[in-house]
CSV table of C-alpha atoms and ligand atoms in Angstrom, one decimal:
chain,number,residue,atom,x,y,z
A,1,MET,CA,33.1,1.8,16.3
A,2,LYS,CA,31.2,0.6,20.1
A,3,ALA,CA,27.8,3.0,20.2
A,4,LEU,CA,29.6,4.9,23.7
A,5,PRO,CA,34.0,5.7,23.4
A,6,THR,CA,36.0,3.9,26.4
A,7,VAL,CA,37.9,6.7,27.8
A,8,ALA,CA,41.2,7.1,29.2
A,9,VAL,CA,41.4,9.5,31.9
A,10,LEU,CA,45.2,10.8,32.2
A,11,GLY,CA,45.2,13.4,35.6
A,12,THR,CA,42.8,13.0,38.2
A,13,GLY,CA,43.8,16.4,39.8
A,14,GLN,CA,40.6,19.0,41.1
A,15,MET,CA,39.5,18.6,37.6
A,16,GLY,CA,40.4,15.2,36.1
A,17,ARG,CA,38.4,14.0,38.9
A,18,PRO,CA,35.3,15.6,38.6
A,19,MET,CA,35.4,15.4,35.1
A,20,ALA,CA,36.0,11.2,35.0
A,21,LEU,CA,32.9,10.9,37.7
A,22,ARG,CA,30.8,12.8,34.6
A,23,LEU,CA,31.8,10.2,32.4
A,24,VAL,CA,31.1,7.3,34.8
A,25,SER,CA,27.8,8.6,35.4
A,26,ALA,CA,27.0,9.5,31.5
A,27,GLY,CA,27.7,5.5,31.4
A,28,LEU,CA,30.9,5.5,29.4
A,29,ALA,CA,33.8,2.8,30.2
A,30,VAL,CA,36.7,5.2,32.2
A,31,ARG,CA,40.2,3.6,32.8
A,32,VAL,CA,41.8,6.4,35.5
A,33,TRP,CA,45.5,7.5,35.8
A,34,ASP,CA,47.2,9.4,38.2
A,35,ARG,CA,50.3,9.6,38.8
A,36,SER,CA,49.5,9.7,42.5
A,37,HIS,CA,47.8,6.2,42.5
A,38,ALA,CA,45.7,7.2,45.1
A,39,LYS,CA,43.7,9.8,43.7
A,40,ALA,CA,43.4,6.7,40.7
A,41,GLU,CA,42.2,4.5,42.8
A,42,ALA,CA,39.7,6.7,45.2
A,43,LEU,CA,37.9,6.7,41.8
A,44,VAL,CA,36.9,3.4,41.3
A,45,GLU,CA,34.7,2.8,44.0
A,46,ALA,CA,32.2,5.6,41.7
A,47,GLY,CA,33.1,2.9,38.6
A,48,ALA,CA,36.0,4.0,37.1
A,49,THR,CA,38.7,1.5,36.8
A,50,ALA,CA,42.0,2.6,38.1
A,51,ALA,CA,45.2,1.8,35.6
A,52,ALA,CA,49.2,0.9,36.7
A,53,SER,CA,50.3,3.0,34.0
A,54,PRO,CA,49.3,5.6,32.0
A,55,SER,CA,49.3,2.6,28.6
A,56,GLN,CA,47.7,0.5,30.3
A,57,ALA,CA,44.9,3.4,30.8
A,58,THR,CA,44.9,3.8,26.9
A,59,ALA,CA,45.3,0.1,25.2
A,60,ASP,CA,42.7,0.1,23.1
A,61,ALA,CA,41.2,3.3,24.3
A,62,ASP,CA,39.0,5.6,21.8
A,63,VAL,CA,39.4,8.0,23.7
A,64,VAL,CA,42.8,9.5,25.6
A,65,LEU,CA,41.8,12.8,28.1
A,66,THR,CA,44.7,14.4,29.5
A,67,MET,CA,44.1,17.0,32.6
A,68,LEU,CA,48.0,17.4,33.1
A,69,ALA,CA,48.9,20.6,34.9
A,70,ASP,CA,50.9,22.1,32.1
A,71,GLY,CA,52.9,21.0,28.8
A,72,PRO,CA,56.1,19.5,30.4
A,73,ALA,CA,53.3,17.1,32.4
A,74,VAL,CA,51.5,15.9,29.3
A,75,ASN,CA,54.7,15.7,27.9
A,76,ALA,CA,56.0,14.0,30.6
A,77,VAL,CA,53.3,11.2,30.2
A,78,MET,CA,52.8,11.3,26.6
A,79,ALA,CA,56.0,11.5,25.3
A,80,ASP,CA,57.4,7.9,26.8
A,81,PRO,CA,58.8,5.9,23.7
A,82,ASN,CA,56.9,2.9,25.8
A,83,GLY,CA,53.7,5.0,26.3
A,84,PRO,CA,49.9,5.7,25.7
A,85,LEU,CA,50.8,6.8,22.5
A,86,GLY,CA,52.7,3.6,21.6
A,87,SER,CA,49.3,1.3,22.9
A,88,ALA,CA,46.8,3.7,20.6
A,89,GLY,CA,45.1,1.8,17.4
A,90,PRO,CA,44.8,3.6,14.5
A,91,GLU,CA,41.0,5.2,15.5
A,92,THR,CA,42.4,6.9,19.0
A,93,VAL,CA,41.6,10.2,19.4
A,94,TRP,CA,44.0,12.6,21.7
A,95,LEU,CA,41.6,14.6,23.7
A,96,GLN,CA,44.1,17.6,25.3
A,97,MET,CA,42.2,19.4,27.8
A,98,SER,CA,44.7,20.1,30.2
A,99,THR,CA,46.0,24.1,30.0
A,100,VAL,CA,49.5,24.4,28.0
A,101,GLY,CA,49.5,27.0,25.4
A,102,ILE,CA,50.3,27.5,22.0
A,103,ASP,CA,53.5,26.2,21.9
A,104,TRP,CA,53.5,23.5,24.1
A,105,THR,CA,50.1,22.1,22.2
A,106,ASP,CA,51.9,22.2,19.0
A,107,ARG,CA,54.5,20.3,20.0
A,108,LEU,CA,52.3,18.0,21.3
A,109,ALA,CA,49.9,18.0,18.1
A,110,GLY,CA,53.4,16.9,16.4
A,111,LEU,CA,53.9,14.1,18.9
A,112,ALA,CA,50.2,12.6,17.9
A,113,GLY,CA,51.3,13.3,14.5
A,114,ALA,CA,54.3,11.6,14.7
A,115,CYS,CA,52.2,8.2,16.3
A,116,ASP,CA,49.5,8.2,13.3
A,117,VAL,CA,46.8,9.0,16.2
A,118,ALA,CA,44.3,12.2,15.7
A,119,PHE,CA,44.7,15.3,18.0
A,120,VAL,CA,42.3,17.9,19.5
A,121,ASP,CA,42.8,20.8,21.8
A,122,ALA,CA,40.6,21.4,23.9
A,123,PRO,CA,41.0,23.2,26.5
A,124,VAL,CA,38.0,24.3,28.8
A,125,SER,CA,36.3,27.4,30.8
A,126,GLY,CA,35.0,27.0,34.3
A,127,SER,CA,36.2,25.9,37.5
A,128,VAL,CA,35.0,22.9,40.0
A,129,GLY,CA,31.9,23.6,40.0
A,130,PRO,CA,31.3,23.3,36.4
A,131,ALA,CA,33.2,20.0,36.2
A,132,GLU,CA,31.1,18.3,38.8
A,133,THR,CA,27.9,19.7,37.1
A,134,GLY,CA,29.2,19.0,33.8
A,135,THR,CA,28.9,22.7,32.4
A,136,LEU,CA,31.9,23.5,31.1
A,137,LEU,CA,32.6,25.7,28.3
A,138,VAL,CA,34.6,22.9,26.0
A,139,LEU,CA,37.1,25.1,23.5
A,140,ALA,CA,37.4,22.7,20.9
A,141,SER,CA,40.1,22.6,17.9
A,142,GLY,CA,40.7,19.8,15.7
A,143,PRO,CA,40.6,17.1,13.1
A,144,ALA,CA,36.2,17.3,12.4
A,145,HIS,CA,36.4,13.5,11.9
A,146,THR,CA,37.1,13.5,15.4
A,147,ARG,CA,33.8,15.1,16.6
A,148,ALA,CA,31.1,11.9,16.9
A,149,THR,CA,33.4,9.7,18.4
A,150,LEU,CA,33.7,12.8,21.1
A,151,ALA,CA,30.6,13.6,21.2
A,152,PRO,CA,29.3,11.8,24.0
A,153,VAL,CA,32.6,12.6,26.0
A,154,LEU,CA,32.0,16.3,25.1
A,155,ASP,CA,28.1,16.7,25.8
A,156,ALA,CA,29.1,14.8,29.6
A,157,ILE,CA,31.6,17.4,30.5
A,158,GLY,CA,30.4,20.3,28.7
A,159,ARG,CA,27.3,22.4,29.2
A,160,ARG,CA,29.0,23.7,25.7
A,161,THR,CA,31.8,22.9,22.8
A,162,ILE,CA,32.3,25.5,20.8
A,163,TRP,CA,34.9,24.1,17.4
A,164,LEU,CA,37.1,26.7,16.6
A,165,GLY,CA,39.2,25.4,13.9
A,166,PRO,CA,42.6,23.5,13.5
A,167,ALA,CA,44.6,22.6,16.6
A,168,GLY,CA,45.7,25.5,18.0
A,169,ALA,CA,42.7,27.7,18.4
A,170,GLY,CA,41.0,26.3,21.9
A,171,SER,CA,44.2,26.8,23.3
A,172,ARG,CA,44.6,30.7,21.7
A,173,ALA,CA,41.3,31.3,23.0
A,174,LYS,CA,41.8,30.3,26.3
A,175,LEU,CA,44.7,32.0,26.6
A,176,VAL,CA,42.7,35.2,26.3
A,177,LEU,CA,39.4,34.1,28.6
A,178,ASN,CA,42.3,33.5,31.1
A,179,ASN,CA,44.1,36.6,30.5
A,180,TRP,CA,40.9,38.3,31.1
A,181,LEU,CA,40.4,36.0,34.2
A,182,VAL,CA,43.2,36.6,35.7
A,183,ASP,CA,42.9,40.1,35.3
A,184,LEU,CA,39.6,40.5,36.9
A,185,VAL,CA,41.0,38.8,40.1
A,186,GLU,CA,43.4,41.2,40.5
A,187,SER,CA,41.1,44.0,40.1
A,188,THR,CA,38.4,42.1,42.6
A,189,ALA,CA,41.4,42.2,45.6
A,190,GLU,CA,42.2,45.3,44.0
A,191,THR,CA,38.9,46.5,44.5
A,192,LEU,CA,38.5,45.2,48.5
A,193,ARG,CA,41.6,46.6,49.4
A,194,PHE,CA,40.8,49.9,48.0
A,195,ALA,CA,37.3,50.1,49.6
A,196,GLY,CA,39.0,48.7,53.0
A,197,ALA,CA,41.5,51.3,53.0
A,198,LEU,CA,38.7,54.3,52.1
A,199,GLY,CA,37.0,52.8,55.5
A,200,LEU,CA,34.4,51.5,53.8
A,201,ASP,CA,33.1,47.8,54.9
A,202,PRO,CA,34.2,45.2,51.8
A,203,ALA,CA,31.3,43.2,52.1
A,204,THR,CA,29.0,45.8,51.3
A,205,ILE,CA,31.3,46.7,48.2
A,206,ILE,CA,30.2,42.7,47.4
A,207,ASP,CA,26.5,43.7,47.2
A,208,LEU,CA,27.2,46.8,44.7
A,209,LEU,CA,29.6,44.4,42.8
A,210,ASP,CA,26.3,42.4,41.6
A,211,ALA,CA,24.0,42.4,38.8
A,212,PRO,CA,24.7,44.0,36.8
A,213,ILE,CA,28.0,45.5,36.9
A,214,GLY,CA,29.3,42.6,39.1
A,215,SER,CA,30.8,39.1,38.0
A,216,PRO,CA,29.4,35.6,39.3
A,217,TYR,CA,33.4,34.7,39.3
A,218,ALA,CA,34.3,38.2,40.6
A,219,VAL,CA,31.2,38.0,43.3
A,220,ASP,CA,32.6,34.6,44.3
A,221,LYS,CA,36.2,35.3,44.5
A,222,ALA,CA,35.8,38.4,46.7
A,223,ARG,CA,33.5,36.2,49.5
A,224,HIS,CA,36.2,34.3,49.7
A,225,MET,CA,39.0,37.0,49.1
A,226,LEU,CA,36.6,38.1,52.5
A,227,LYS,CA,37.1,35.2,54.8
A,228,GLY,CA,40.1,34.8,53.9
A,229,ASP,CA,39.1,30.7,52.4
A,230,PHE,CA,42.2,30.3,49.7
A,231,THR,CA,41.0,26.4,49.2
A,232,PRO,CA,42.2,25.3,46.0
A,233,ASN,CA,39.5,26.1,43.1
A,234,PHE,CA,41.7,27.0,40.4
A,235,ALA,CA,45.6,27.2,42.0
A,236,LEU,CA,47.7,30.3,42.1
A,237,LYS,CA,50.3,28.0,40.1
A,238,HIS,CA,48.0,27.3,37.8
A,239,ALA,CA,47.1,30.9,36.8
A,240,VAL,CA,50.7,32.3,37.0
A,241,LYS,CA,51.3,29.4,34.2
A,242,ASP,CA,48.6,31.0,32.3
A,243,ALA,CA,49.8,34.7,32.7
A,244,ASP,CA,52.8,34.1,31.8
A,245,LEU,CA,51.7,32.2,28.8
A,246,ALA,CA,49.3,34.8,27.5
A,247,LEU,CA,52.0,37.2,27.8
A,248,ALA,CA,54.4,35.2,26.1
A,249,ALA,CA,51.8,34.7,23.2
A,250,ALA,CA,51.3,38.4,23.4
A,251,GLU,CA,54.9,39.1,22.9
A,252,SER,CA,55.0,36.6,20.0
A,253,VAL,CA,52.8,38.8,18.2
A,254,GLY,CA,54.0,41.9,19.2
A,255,ILE,CA,50.7,42.9,21.8
A,256,GLU,CA,51.7,44.5,24.9
A,257,LEU,CA,49.1,43.4,28.3
A,258,GLY,CA,50.1,45.9,30.2
A,259,LEU,CA,47.2,44.9,32.9
A,260,THR,CA,48.4,41.0,32.9
A,261,ARG,CA,52.1,43.0,32.9
A,262,SER,CA,51.2,45.0,36.1
A,263,LEU,CA,50.3,41.6,38.2
A,264,ILE,CA,52.7,39.6,37.3
A,265,GLU,CA,55.3,40.2,39.4
A,266,SER,CA,53.4,40.8,42.8
A,267,TRP,CA,51.5,37.2,41.9
A,268,HIS,CA,55.1,35.0,41.1
A,269,ARG,CA,56.1,36.7,45.0
A,270,ALA,CA,53.0,34.7,45.8
A,271,LEU,CA,54.1,31.7,44.7
A,272,ALA,CA,57.3,31.9,45.5
A,273,GLY,CA,56.4,32.3,49.2
A,274,GLY,CA,54.7,29.1,49.2
A,275,ARG,CA,51.4,29.8,48.2
A,276,GLY,CA,50.6,28.3,44.8
A,277,ASP,CA,48.6,25.6,46.0
A,278,GLU,CA,45.8,28.1,47.3
A,279,ASP,CA,43.4,29.2,45.4
A,280,LEU,CA,44.0,32.2,43.0
A,281,SER,CA,42.0,34.7,45.0
A,282,THR,CA,45.2,33.9,47.7
A,283,VAL,CA,46.3,37.2,45.6
A,284,TYR,CA,43.9,39.4,48.2
A,285,ASP,CA,46.2,39.1,50.9
A,286,ASP,CA,49.4,40.6,49.5
A,287,ALA,CA,51.7,40.3,52.6
A,288,GLY,CA,55.1,39.9,51.6
A,289,VAL,CA,53.6,40.2,47.9
A,290,ARG,CA,53.1,44.1,47.1
A,291,PRO,CA,56.5,46.3,48.0
B,301,NAP,P1,46.0,19.9,40.0
B,301,NAP,O1,44.8,19.5,40.6
B,301,NAP,O2,47.1,20.3,40.1
B,301,NAP,O3,46.1,18.7,38.9
B,301,NAP,C1,47.3,18.6,37.8
B,301,NAP,C2,47.1,16.9,37.8
B,301,NAP,O4,48.7,17.4,37.1
B,301,NAP,C3,47.6,16.3,38.7
B,301,NAP,O5,47.3,14.7,38.3
B,301,NAP,C4,49.5,16.1,38.2
B,301,NAP,O6,49.8,14.5,39.2
B,301,NAP,C5,49.6,15.9,37.2
B,301,NAP,N1,51.0,16.5,37.4
B,301,NAP,C6,51.5,17.1,37.4
B,301,NAP,N2,52.7,17.3,36.9
B,301,NAP,C7,53.2,16.4,36.2
B,301,NAP,C8,54.1,16.0,36.1
B,301,NAP,N3,55.7,15.9,36.2
B,301,NAP,N4,53.9,14.3,35.4
B,301,NAP,C9,52.4,13.6,35.6
B,301,NAP,N5,51.2,14.2,36.0
B,301,NAP,C10,52.2,15.7,36.4
B,301,NAP,O7,45.2,20.9,38.2
B,301,NAP,P2,43.5,21.2,38.3
B,301,NAP,O8,43.1,22.2,38.9
B,301,NAP,O9,43.1,19.7,37.8
B,301,NAP,O10,44.1,21.8,36.8
B,301,NAP,C11,44.4,20.6,34.9
B,301,NAP,C12,44.9,21.6,34.1
B,301,NAP,O11,43.2,22.0,34.0
B,301,NAP,C13,45.6,22.6,33.8
B,301,NAP,O12,46.2,22.8,32.9
B,301,NAP,C14,44.8,23.9,34.5
B,301,NAP,O13,45.8,25.3,34.2
B,301,NAP,C15,43.4,23.2,33.8
B,301,NAP,N6,42.2,24.4,34.2
B,301,NAP,C16,41.8,24.4,35.6
B,301,NAP,C17,40.7,25.3,36.0
B,301,NAP,C18,40.5,25.3,37.6
B,301,NAP,O14,39.5,26.0,37.8
B,301,NAP,N7,41.8,24.2,38.6
B,301,NAP,C19,39.8,25.1,35.0
B,301,NAP,C20,40.4,25.3,33.8
B,301,NAP,C21,41.5,24.2,33.2
B,301,NAP,P3,49.9,14.9,41.2
B,301,NAP,O15,47.8,14.3,41.3
B,301,NAP,O16,50.6,13.6,41.6
B,301,NAP,O17,49.5,15.9,41.7
């Protein structure tokens, strides 16, 4: 085993891009691939190597890091019979960091198992800012023998890695956290609308939302809501995906997520209205969203 692993990063979107840059800065050899080739090419100047295909990126890589949109996207890239798992070596570890939910994690773990590749389910908590500063929280789960290989990768990406058990535990924790997060954003939007309707200046409410009762995340989202600045950090389409995954997971274990259930229709309407690529704080703007 080399001192520092070679990492293939598949998916250089909002999150994959800064994560790849952190790995480069930490001195790791990084190969990047994105289906929009220009996004991978844009990282070459920083020191990454752009690959023309996923399997070119993963050939002889120690770690294959996927940071793609959702389960179907990860599957499309990884399940290709001539694809990345075929070119992976016996020591390769697949570090699956996209948020894909429980069922897709099981399917992807099965795919890895069929190719004798070690699979680590490790979604992250935190957004583009923490990805840029290497301060993500990594919710890792999977075989313990992979930890030494992954340590330099996870140290470069996150401020903390929590190992939660067998693969699947990380995705379960991520669903729980993001369920809380979508409820928080909906509650923040509703609070600002409520304040405005009562004749208060919502900006004043943001000050009052500050510590000790406010969360920094909610305060940041509230500021963007009032500015009407919905530049994506965490795109609404991904937040809706995560809310849907949480609702399905809850249903499978006989739990009702009442708060999430109450927001999901209006969030889907915002998605159908073409706002999926905006930040999830766009749900503050309820034009055409609420009856
Ligand atoms: P993003 O900017 O939309 O990037 C998604 C990536 O997936 C892009 O590389 C995209 O390619 C690729 N992709 C989408 N569909 C594909 C397909 N069918 N085949 C191949 N590639 C496909 O999303 P992101 O914000 O980086 O999020 C990535 C993952 O991390 C998601 O699962 C998200 O839920 C999760 N996450 C996001 C945040 C956040 O705050 N943004 C935080 C934690 C976790 P193109 O470049 O061609 O579009």
